[in-house]
Coordinates of C-alpha atoms in Angstrom, one line a residue:
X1 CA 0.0 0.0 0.0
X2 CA 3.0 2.0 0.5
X3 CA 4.4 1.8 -2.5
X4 CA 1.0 3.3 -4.5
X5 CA 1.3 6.3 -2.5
X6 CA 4.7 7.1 -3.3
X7 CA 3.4 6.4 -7.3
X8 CA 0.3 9.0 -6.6
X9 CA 2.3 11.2 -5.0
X10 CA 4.8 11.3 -7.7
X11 CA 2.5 11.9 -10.4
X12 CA 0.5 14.8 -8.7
X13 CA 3.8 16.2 -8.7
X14 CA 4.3 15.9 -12.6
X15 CA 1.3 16.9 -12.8
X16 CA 1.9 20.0 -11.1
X17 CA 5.3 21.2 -12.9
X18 CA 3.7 20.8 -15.9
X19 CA 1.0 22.9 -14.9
X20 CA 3.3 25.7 -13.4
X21 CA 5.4 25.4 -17.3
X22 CA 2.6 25.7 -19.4
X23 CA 1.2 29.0 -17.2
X24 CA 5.0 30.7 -17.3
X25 CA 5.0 30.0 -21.1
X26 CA 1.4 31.3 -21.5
X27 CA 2.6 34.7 -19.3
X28 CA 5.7 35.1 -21.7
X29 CA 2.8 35.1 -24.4
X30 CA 0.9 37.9 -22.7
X31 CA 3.4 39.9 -21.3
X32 CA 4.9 41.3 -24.3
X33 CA 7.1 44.4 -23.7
X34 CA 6.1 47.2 -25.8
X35 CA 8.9 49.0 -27.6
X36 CA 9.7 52.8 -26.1
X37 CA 10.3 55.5 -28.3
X38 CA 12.3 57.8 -27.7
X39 CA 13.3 60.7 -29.3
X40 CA 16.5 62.7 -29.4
X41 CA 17.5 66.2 -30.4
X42 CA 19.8 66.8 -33.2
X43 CA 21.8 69.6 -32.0
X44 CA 22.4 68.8 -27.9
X45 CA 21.5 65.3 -28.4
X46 CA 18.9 65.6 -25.2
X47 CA 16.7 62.4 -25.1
X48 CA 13.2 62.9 -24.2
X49 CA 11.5 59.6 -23.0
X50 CA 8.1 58.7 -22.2
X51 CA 9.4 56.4 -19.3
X52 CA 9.9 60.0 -17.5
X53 CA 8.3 62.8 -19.2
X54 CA 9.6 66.3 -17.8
X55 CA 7.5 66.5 -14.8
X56 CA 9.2 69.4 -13.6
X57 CA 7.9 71.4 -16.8
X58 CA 4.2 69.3 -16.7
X59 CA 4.7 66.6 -18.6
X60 CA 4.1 63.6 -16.9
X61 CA 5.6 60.3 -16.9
X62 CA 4.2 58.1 -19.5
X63 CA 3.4 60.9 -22.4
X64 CA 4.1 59.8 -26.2
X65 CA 6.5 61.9 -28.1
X66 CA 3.6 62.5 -30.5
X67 CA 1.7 63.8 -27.7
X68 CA 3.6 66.7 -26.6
X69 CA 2.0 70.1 -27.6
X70 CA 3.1 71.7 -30.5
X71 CA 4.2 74.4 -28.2
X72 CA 7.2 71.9 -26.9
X73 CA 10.7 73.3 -27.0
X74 CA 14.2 71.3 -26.2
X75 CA 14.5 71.9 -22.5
X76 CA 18.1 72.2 -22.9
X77 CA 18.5 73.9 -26.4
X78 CA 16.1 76.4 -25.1
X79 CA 17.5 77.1 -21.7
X80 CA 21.3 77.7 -23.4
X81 CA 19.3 80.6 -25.5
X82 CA 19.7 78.5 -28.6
X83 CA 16.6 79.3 -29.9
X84 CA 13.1 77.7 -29.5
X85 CA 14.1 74.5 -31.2
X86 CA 10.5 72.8 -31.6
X87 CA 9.5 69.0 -32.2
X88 CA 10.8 69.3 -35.3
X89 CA 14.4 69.3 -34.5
X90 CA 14.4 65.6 -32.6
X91 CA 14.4 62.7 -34.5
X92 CA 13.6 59.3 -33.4
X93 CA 16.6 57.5 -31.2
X94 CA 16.9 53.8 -30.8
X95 CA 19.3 52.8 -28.0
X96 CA 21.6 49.5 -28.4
X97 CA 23.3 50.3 -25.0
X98 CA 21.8 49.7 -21.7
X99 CA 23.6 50.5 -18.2
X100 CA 22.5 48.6 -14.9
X101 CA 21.3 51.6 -12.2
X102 CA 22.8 49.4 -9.3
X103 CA 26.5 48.7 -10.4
X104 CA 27.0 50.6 -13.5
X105 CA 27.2 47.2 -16.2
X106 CA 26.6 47.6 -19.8
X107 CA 24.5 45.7 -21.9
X108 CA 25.9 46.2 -25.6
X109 CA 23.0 44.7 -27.9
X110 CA 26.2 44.1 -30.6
X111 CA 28.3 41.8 -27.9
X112 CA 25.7 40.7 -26.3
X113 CA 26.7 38.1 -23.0
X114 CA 28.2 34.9 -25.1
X115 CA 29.0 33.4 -22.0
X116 CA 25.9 33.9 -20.7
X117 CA 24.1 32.5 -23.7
X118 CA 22.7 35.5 -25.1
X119 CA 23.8 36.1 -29.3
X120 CA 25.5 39.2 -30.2
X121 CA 23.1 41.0 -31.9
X122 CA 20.4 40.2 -29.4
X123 CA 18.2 43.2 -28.8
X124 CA 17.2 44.3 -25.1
X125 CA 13.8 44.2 -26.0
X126 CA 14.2 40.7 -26.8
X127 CA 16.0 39.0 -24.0
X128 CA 13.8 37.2 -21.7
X129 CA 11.9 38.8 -18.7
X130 CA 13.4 37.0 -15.8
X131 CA 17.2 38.2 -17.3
X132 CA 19.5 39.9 -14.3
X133 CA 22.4 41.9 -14.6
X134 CA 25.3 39.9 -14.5
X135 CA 27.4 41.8 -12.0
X136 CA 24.7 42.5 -9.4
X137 CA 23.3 38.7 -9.9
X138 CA 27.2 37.8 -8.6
X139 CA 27.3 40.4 -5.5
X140 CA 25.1 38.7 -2.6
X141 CA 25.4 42.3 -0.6
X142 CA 23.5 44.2 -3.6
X143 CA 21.0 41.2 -3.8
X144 CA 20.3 41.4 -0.6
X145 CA 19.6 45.3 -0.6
X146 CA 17.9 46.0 -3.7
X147 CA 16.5 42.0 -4.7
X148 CA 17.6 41.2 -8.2
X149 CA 18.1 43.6 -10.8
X150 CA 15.9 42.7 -13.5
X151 CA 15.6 44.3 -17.3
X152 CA 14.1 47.4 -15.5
X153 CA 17.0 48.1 -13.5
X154 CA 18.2 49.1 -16.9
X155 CA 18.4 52.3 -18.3
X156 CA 19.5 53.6 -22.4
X157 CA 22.6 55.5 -22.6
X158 CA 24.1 57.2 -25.8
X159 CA 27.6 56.1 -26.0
X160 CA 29.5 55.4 -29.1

């Protein structure tokens, strides 16, 4: 009699793994990161993002590029008495660097982390949602104060 427990109980398990896979591969489905625009102007190379807006001129977090009023000047273009450079003067940016906020790490899309299984050439967009920086997944201390640093403990940075 035993021995059919120990056969029930190691099914229910199966049974529940299987379960737990199928709902994590459903969520990866769903949970689809939409791509952020951002925009960048072509003479100070300021970067306006939606991620923050420029609450401290009223536009909040969150506000599309195409969204802005037409009124919209470069905050620093326009504070260096440049001249009201509108909308017009930013074109759209699309990062392939990414620095960690904790320690600092890059994430270059064109390196990528061979020994870490990700291809050069894999886009941040694309790398799965449970990915960690590298550095910070190492450090027990930083894990232990901030919890792991997932993909939005990133942030885009314009270096060559």
């Amino acid at each position: 009699m035993a021995k059919l427990v120990a056969k029930v109980k190691k099914v229910s398990v199966k049974k529940k793994s299987k379960t737990i896979k199928k709902s994590k591969a459903t969520a990866r489905k769903v949970a689809k990161i939409p791509v952020i625009r951002r925009f960048k102007c072509m003479y100070c190379n300021y970067v306006y993002s939606p991620l923050r807006g420029e609450p401290h001129r009223g536009i909040p977090e969150g506000t599309e590029f195409e969204d802005l009023p037409d009124t919209y000047v470069c905050p620093i273009c326009g504070a260096q008495g440049k001249g009201k450079l509108g909308k017009w003067a930013f074109e759209e940016w699309l990062p392939t660097k990414y620095i960690c906020s904790i320690c600092g790490y890059i994430y270059d899309e064109e390196r990528g982390e061979p020994h870490h299984g990700i291809k050069p050439g894999t886009k941040f967009d694309d790398l799965p949602d449970d990915y960690k920086c590298p550095i910070c997944a190492l450090d027990p201390k930083i894990t232990k104060y901030y919890g792991k640093v997932l993909k939005q403990g990133f942030d885009a940075i314009d270096i060559p």
